[in-house]
CSV table of C-alpha atoms in Angstrom, one decimal:
chain,number,residue,atom,x,y,z
A,1,MET,CA,-0.2,0.0,0.0
A,2,SER,CA,1.5,3.5,-1.2
A,3,ASP,CA,1.7,6.5,1.4
A,4,SER,CA,-1.0,8.4,-0.1
A,5,ALA,CA,-3.2,5.4,-0.1
A,6,SER,CA,-2.5,5.0,3.5
A,7,LEU,CA,-3.2,8.6,4.2
A,8,SER,CA,-6.6,8.6,2.3
A,9,THR,CA,-7.7,5.3,4.2
A,10,GLY,CA,-6.4,6.7,7.5
A,11,THR,CA,-4.4,3.5,8.1
A,12,GLU,CA,-0.7,3.6,9.2
A,13,PRO,CA,1.8,2.8,6.7
A,14,GLU,CA,3.9,-0.1,6.7
A,15,PRO,CA,6.8,0.0,9.0
A,16,ILE,CA,10.2,0.6,7.2
A,17,LYS,CA,12.7,-2.4,7.8
A,18,ALA,CA,15.7,-0.9,8.8
A,19,ILE,CA,18.9,-2.8,7.5
A,20,PRO,CA,22.0,-2.0,10.1
A,21,LEU,CA,25.0,-1.0,8.0
A,22,ARG,CA,28.0,-3.1,8.1
A,23,HIS,CA,31.4,-1.7,9.4
A,24,PRO,CA,34.3,-4.5,8.4
A,25,GLY,CA,36.9,-1.7,9.1
A,26,ARG,CA,35.8,-1.8,13.0
A,27,TRP,CA,36.7,-5.6,12.9
A,28,ILE,CA,39.7,-5.2,11.1
A,29,ALA,CA,40.7,-2.4,13.6
A,30,ALA,CA,39.9,-4.5,16.7
A,31,VAL,CA,41.9,-7.5,15.4
A,32,VAL,CA,44.9,-5.4,14.8
A,33,VAL,CA,44.6,-4.0,18.1
A,34,VAL,CA,44.2,-7.2,19.9
A,35,VAL,CA,47.1,-8.8,17.8
A,36,LEU,CA,49.4,-6.2,18.6
A,37,PHE,CA,48.7,-6.2,22.4
A,38,GLY,CA,49.0,-9.8,22.3
A,39,LEU,CA,52.3,-9.6,20.9
A,40,PHE,CA,53.6,-6.8,23.3
A,41,ALA,CA,52.3,-8.9,26.3
A,42,TYR,CA,54.0,-11.9,25.1
A,43,GLY,CA,57.2,-10.0,24.5
A,44,ALA,CA,57.1,-8.7,28.1
A,45,ALA,CA,56.3,-11.7,29.5
A,46,THR,CA,59.3,-13.6,27.9
A,47,ASN,CA,61.6,-10.7,28.3
A,48,PRO,CA,64.3,-11.2,31.0
A,49,ALA,CA,65.2,-7.8,31.2
A,50,TYR,CA,61.6,-7.1,33.2
A,51,GLY,CA,62.8,-9.3,35.9
A,52,TRP,CA,59.4,-10.5,36.8
A,53,GLY,CA,60.8,-12.6,39.5
A,54,THR,CA,62.2,-9.6,41.4
A,55,TYR,CA,58.8,-7.7,40.7
A,56,GLY,CA,56.7,-10.3,42.4
A,57,ARG,CA,59.2,-10.4,45.5
A,58,TYR,CA,59.1,-6.8,46.1
A,59,LEU,CA,55.6,-6.0,45.0
A,60,PHE,CA,54.1,-6.6,48.6
A,61,ASP,CA,57.5,-5.5,50.1
A,62,SER,CA,56.9,-4.0,53.6
A,63,ARG,CA,59.3,-0.8,52.7
A,64,ILE,CA,57.1,-0.5,49.5
A,65,GLY,CA,54.1,-0.7,51.6
A,66,GLU,CA,55.2,1.9,54.0
A,67,GLY,CA,56.2,4.0,50.7
A,68,VAL,CA,52.5,3.7,49.6
A,69,TRP,CA,51.1,4.8,52.9
A,70,ASN,CA,53.4,8.0,52.8
A,71,THR,CA,52.3,8.7,49.1
A,72,LEU,CA,48.7,8.5,50.4
A,73,GLN,CA,49.4,10.8,53.2
A,74,LEU,CA,51.5,13.3,50.7
A,75,THR,CA,48.3,13.4,48.6
A,76,VAL,CA,45.7,13.8,51.2
A,77,TYR,CA,47.4,16.6,53.4
A,78,SER,CA,48.7,18.4,50.1
A,79,MET,CA,45.2,18.3,48.6
A,80,ILE,CA,43.1,19.3,51.9
A,81,ALA,CA,45.6,22.5,52.1
A,82,ALA,CA,45.5,23.3,48.4
A,83,ILE,CA,41.7,23.2,48.2
A,84,LEU,CA,41.2,25.6,51.3
A,85,LEU,CA,43.9,27.8,50.2
A,86,GLY,CA,42.7,27.8,46.5
A,87,VAL,CA,39.0,28.8,47.8
A,88,LEU,CA,40.8,31.9,49.6
A,89,LEU,CA,42.5,32.7,46.3
A,90,ALA,CA,39.4,32.3,44.2
A,91,VAL,CA,37.6,34.5,46.6
A,92,MET,CA,40.2,37.2,46.6
A,93,ARG,CA,40.4,36.9,42.6
A,94,LEU,CA,36.6,37.6,42.7
A,95,SER,CA,36.9,40.5,45.1
A,96,PRO,CA,36.3,44.1,44.1
A,97,ASN,CA,39.3,45.1,46.3
A,98,PRO,CA,42.0,45.7,43.6
A,99,VAL,CA,44.8,44.8,46.2
A,100,LEU,CA,43.2,41.4,47.0
A,101,ARG,CA,43.0,41.0,43.2
A,102,SER,CA,46.4,42.0,42.4
A,103,ALA,CA,47.8,39.9,45.3
A,104,ALA,CA,46.0,36.6,44.1
A,105,TRP,CA,47.1,37.2,40.4
A,106,ILE,CA,50.6,37.4,41.5
A,107,TYR,CA,50.5,34.3,43.3
A,108,LEU,CA,48.9,32.5,40.5
A,109,TRP,CA,51.4,34.0,38.1
A,110,ILE,CA,54.6,33.0,40.0
A,111,PHE,CA,53.2,29.3,41.1
A,112,ARG,CA,51.8,28.5,37.8
A,113,GLY,CA,54.6,29.9,35.8
A,114,THR,CA,57.4,27.8,37.5
A,115,PRO,CA,58.1,24.1,37.5
A,116,VAL,CA,56.8,22.3,40.5
A,117,TYR,CA,60.2,20.3,40.5
A,118,VAL,CA,62.0,23.7,41.1
A,119,GLN,CA,59.5,24.9,43.7
A,120,LEU,CA,60.2,21.4,45.5
A,121,VAL,CA,63.9,22.0,45.3
A,122,PHE,CA,63.4,25.7,46.8
A,123,TRP,CA,61.7,24.5,49.7
A,124,GLY,CA,64.5,21.8,50.4
A,125,LEU,CA,66.7,24.7,50.6
A,126,ILE,CA,64.6,26.9,52.8
A,127,PRO,CA,66.5,26.0,55.7
A,128,SER,CA,69.8,27.1,54.1
A,129,ILE,CA,68.0,30.4,53.1
A,130,TYR,CA,66.4,31.2,56.3
A,131,LYS,CA,68.2,29.8,59.0
A,132,ASN,CA,66.1,31.5,61.7
A,133,VAL,CA,62.5,32.7,61.6
A,134,ALA,CA,61.4,35.2,64.2
A,135,LEU,CA,58.0,36.4,65.2
A,136,GLY,CA,57.4,39.8,66.6
A,137,ILE,CA,57.0,43.5,65.6
A,138,PRO,CA,59.5,44.5,63.0
A,139,PHE,CA,62.6,46.3,64.1
A,140,THR,CA,61.4,46.4,67.8
A,141,VAL,CA,60.3,43.3,69.6
A,142,GLN,CA,60.7,39.5,68.9
A,143,PHE,CA,58.4,37.4,70.7
A,144,ALA,CA,59.7,33.9,69.4
A,145,GLU,CA,62.5,32.6,67.4
A,146,PHE,CA,62.5,29.2,65.5
A,147,ASP,CA,65.8,27.5,64.3
A,148,LEU,CA,64.3,26.0,60.8
A,149,GLN,CA,67.6,23.8,60.6
A,150,ALA,CA,66.6,22.1,64.1
A,151,ILE,CA,62.9,21.7,63.4
A,152,TYR,CA,63.4,20.9,59.6
A,153,ASN,CA,61.1,17.8,58.5
A,154,ALA,CA,61.2,16.9,54.7
A,155,PHE,CA,57.9,15.3,54.9
A,156,TRP,CA,56.1,18.6,56.0
A,157,PHE,CA,58.1,20.6,53.7
A,158,ALA,CA,57.2,18.5,51.0
A,159,VAL,CA,53.5,18.8,51.8
A,160,ILE,CA,53.8,22.6,51.9
A,161,GLY,CA,55.8,22.8,48.5
A,162,LEU,CA,52.9,20.6,46.9
A,163,ALA,CA,49.9,22.5,48.5
A,164,LEU,CA,51.3,25.7,47.5
A,165,ASN,CA,51.7,24.8,43.8
A,166,GLU,CA,48.4,23.1,43.8
A,167,ALA,CA,46.5,25.9,45.2
A,168,ALA,CA,47.4,27.9,42.3
A,169,TYR,CA,45.5,25.5,40.1
A,170,MET,CA,42.3,24.9,42.4
A,171,ALA,CA,41.9,28.7,42.7
A,172,GLU,CA,41.2,29.0,39.1
A,173,ILE,CA,38.7,25.7,39.1
A,174,VAL,CA,36.9,27.3,42.0
A,175,ARG,CA,36.5,30.6,40.3
A,176,ALA,CA,35.4,29.1,37.2
A,177,GLY,CA,32.7,27.0,39.2
A,178,ILE,CA,31.4,30.0,41.0
A,179,ASN,CA,31.3,32.0,38.0
A,180,SER,CA,29.4,29.3,36.3
A,181,VAL,CA,26.5,30.1,38.4
A,182,GLY,CA,24.2,32.7,37.1
A,183,GLU,CA,23.6,35.9,39.1
A,184,GLY,CA,19.9,35.5,38.8
A,185,GLN,CA,20.4,32.5,41.3
A,186,MET,CA,22.0,34.6,43.7
A,187,GLU,CA,19.5,37.4,43.5
A,188,ALA,CA,16.7,35.2,43.5
A,189,SER,CA,18.2,33.8,46.9
A,190,VAL,CA,18.6,36.8,48.3
A,191,ALA,CA,15.1,37.8,47.3
A,192,LEU,CA,13.8,34.8,49.3
A,193,GLY,CA,15.5,36.1,52.5
A,194,MET,CA,18.7,34.1,52.3
A,195,SER,CA,21.8,35.2,53.9
A,196,TRP,CA,25.0,35.1,52.0
A,197,PRO,CA,26.5,32.3,53.8
A,198,GLN,CA,22.9,30.5,53.2
A,199,THR,CA,23.0,31.7,49.6
A,200,MET,CA,26.6,30.2,49.1
A,201,ARG,CA,25.8,26.8,50.8
A,202,ARG,CA,22.2,26.1,49.5
A,203,THR,CA,22.3,27.6,46.0
A,204,VAL,CA,25.8,28.4,44.6
A,205,LEU,CA,28.0,26.0,45.7
A,206,PRO,CA,25.7,22.7,45.0
A,207,GLN,CA,25.4,24.2,41.4
A,208,ALA,CA,29.1,24.9,41.2
A,209,MET,CA,30.2,21.6,42.4
A,210,ARG,CA,29.2,20.2,39.1
A,211,VAL,CA,31.8,22.7,37.6
A,212,ILE,CA,34.3,22.1,40.3
A,213,ILE,CA,34.3,18.0,41.1
A,214,PRO,CA,35.5,16.8,37.7
A,215,PRO,CA,38.6,19.0,37.5
A,216,THR,CA,39.2,18.5,41.1
A,217,GLY,CA,39.3,14.6,40.6
A,218,ASN,CA,41.8,15.1,37.8
A,219,GLU,CA,43.8,17.3,40.4
A,220,VAL,CA,43.8,14.7,42.9
A,221,ILE,CA,44.9,12.1,40.5
A,222,SER,CA,47.7,14.3,39.2
A,223,MET,CA,48.8,15.0,42.7
A,224,LEU,CA,49.1,11.4,43.5
A,225,LYS,CA,51.6,11.1,40.6
A,226,THR,CA,53.4,14.5,41.5
A,227,THR,CA,54.5,13.2,44.8
A,228,SER,CA,57.1,11.3,42.9
A,229,LEU,CA,59.0,14.5,42.5
A,230,VAL,CA,59.3,15.2,46.1
A,231,VAL,CA,62.8,13.5,46.0
A,232,ALA,CA,64.0,17.2,45.2
A,233,VAL,CA,62.9,18.2,49.0
A,234,PRO,CA,64.8,15.8,49.2
A,235,PHE,CA,62.1,13.1,50.8
A,236,THR,CA,62.3,9.6,49.7
A,237,GLY,CA,59.8,8.1,51.9
A,238,GLU,CA,57.1,7.7,49.2
A,239,VAL,CA,56.5,4.7,46.9
A,240,TYR,CA,58.9,5.9,44.1
A,241,GLY,CA,61.5,6.7,46.5
A,242,ARG,CA,61.4,3.5,48.4
A,243,ALA,CA,61.4,1.7,45.0
A,244,ARG,CA,64.4,3.7,43.7
A,245,ASP,CA,66.4,3.1,47.1
A,246,ILE,CA,65.7,-0.8,46.8
A,247,SER,CA,67.0,-0.8,43.2
A,248,GLY,CA,70.1,1.0,44.3
A,249,ALA,CA,71.0,-1.8,46.2
A,250,ASN,CA,70.2,-4.8,44.0
A,251,PHE,CA,70.8,-3.0,40.7
A,252,GLU,CA,67.5,-4.0,39.1
A,253,PRO,CA,65.9,-0.8,38.5
A,254,ILE,CA,63.3,-2.1,35.8
A,255,PRO,CA,61.3,-4.3,38.2
A,256,LEU,CA,61.1,-1.9,40.9
A,257,LEU,CA,60.0,0.8,38.5
A,258,LEU,CA,57.2,-1.6,37.4
A,259,VAL,CA,56.2,-2.1,41.3
A,260,ALA,CA,56.1,1.5,41.7
A,261,ALA,CA,54.1,2.2,38.5
A,262,THR,CA,51.8,-0.7,39.6
A,263,TRP,CA,50.7,0.8,43.0
A,264,TYR,CA,50.2,4.1,41.1
A,265,LEU,CA,47.9,2.4,39.0
A,266,VAL,CA,46.0,0.6,41.7
A,267,ILE,CA,45.5,4.0,43.8
A,268,THR,CA,44.6,5.8,40.4
A,269,SER,CA,42.3,3.4,39.6
A,270,ILE,CA,40.5,3.6,43.0
A,271,LEU,CA,40.4,7.4,43.0
A,272,MET,CA,38.7,7.4,39.3
A,273,VAL,CA,36.0,5.1,40.7
A,274,GLY,CA,35.4,7.6,43.4
A,275,GLN,CA,35.6,10.5,41.0
A,276,PHE,CA,33.0,8.7,39.0
A,277,TYR,CA,30.3,8.5,41.9
A,278,LEU,CA,31.1,12.0,43.1
A,279,GLU,CA,30.3,13.3,39.5
A,280,ARG,CA,27.0,11.3,39.3
A,281,TYR,CA,25.8,12.7,42.6
A,282,TYR,CA,26.5,16.2,42.1
A,283,SER,CA,25.3,16.1,38.4
A,284,LYS,CA,21.6,15.0,39.7
A,285,GLY,CA,19.0,17.0,37.9
A,286,ALA,CA,21.8,18.8,35.5
A,287,SER,CA,20.9,16.4,32.7
A,288,ARG,CA,18.7,13.4,32.4
A,289,GLN,CA,19.1,10.5,29.6
A,290,LEU,CA,16.2,8.5,28.9
A,291,THR,CA,16.3,4.8,28.5
A,292,GLY,CA,15.1,2.8,25.3
A,293,ARG,CA,12.0,2.1,26.8
A,294,GLN,CA,11.1,5.6,28.0
A,295,LEU,CA,12.2,6.6,24.3
A,296,ARG,CA,9.7,4.1,22.9
A,297,ALA,CA,6.8,5.0,25.4
A,298,LEU,CA,7.4,8.7,24.2
A,299,ALA,CA,7.3,8.0,20.5
A,300,ASP,CA,4.2,6.0,21.2
A,301,ALA,CA,2.5,8.9,23.1
A,302,GLN,CA,3.5,11.4,20.4
A,303,ALA,CA,1.8,8.8,17.9
A,304,VAL,CA,-1.3,8.6,19.6
A,305,ASP,CA,-1.5,12.6,20.1
A,306,ALA,CA,-0.7,13.2,16.5
A,307,ARG,CA,-3.5,10.5,15.5
A,308,THR,CA,-6.1,12.3,18.0
A,309,HIS,CA,-5.4,15.7,16.5
A,310,ASP,CA,-5.9,14.3,12.9
A,311,ASN,CA,-9.3,12.7,14.1
A,312,LYS,CA,-10.2,16.1,15.1
A,313,GLY,CA,-9.3,17.7,12.1
A,314,ILE,CA,-11.5,15.3,10.3
């Protein structure tokens, strides 16, 4: 039955039989990728240079485990300090006070414009630059004096160096998240009688988190890997430093590098899972993707509605 005949009789046309397109190129590409991966895996498994026996012996070594724990502590402490300082810097960047804006901009310019490794080397040399730190009124009275060489702790100086560098990036992330919320949202909250803290907590931050969380998750993962640079402080207690120390004793750097890489990969994978659930939590209501059944129900409802309108027209 033709379409014109179907329209004249008021019956539905015959459904179109859709034939899916074939994509042989996809299968060929998939086979090539699988073959190449299999060849690489076989070559790595049979190559004695990788030292898989040494790899298995040190993968769960107590020294490596302690290094993993120190790496997690460096990541957590540095990120907490970086987030707090980043929020402060973001507020300063958004402040109408030109002095605060300029100070925040200079901070971001310095810490984003110099390599983190150079900054960590500098923090390792702080006790040599400032041997004593005095607190008090300049040129008059000193209330307390600290000997940095006596209280020097490589771990905490590494945390300070990582946090100050990361705060510059977190400030821009937080600022972008706050700016993504329309001014009308804040005006509406104020019109409803909310105070500024209530507006930030109930209106601005929940919406800004959708923009802040994804890049923050990436920054946490990046921070985890950046901890391998704290050897510049120098602090060798994290997982890469421990693996390097062990390889310096047994002269097998390749399997120890694989051990460190494995632990970085495991921790990163766990962080990625956590980031996924956080993003899904804060994206509630932002977008909604219909399932196949919902799409079919919506199409059926639209078809019924169209036939109802046609019948009313007749």
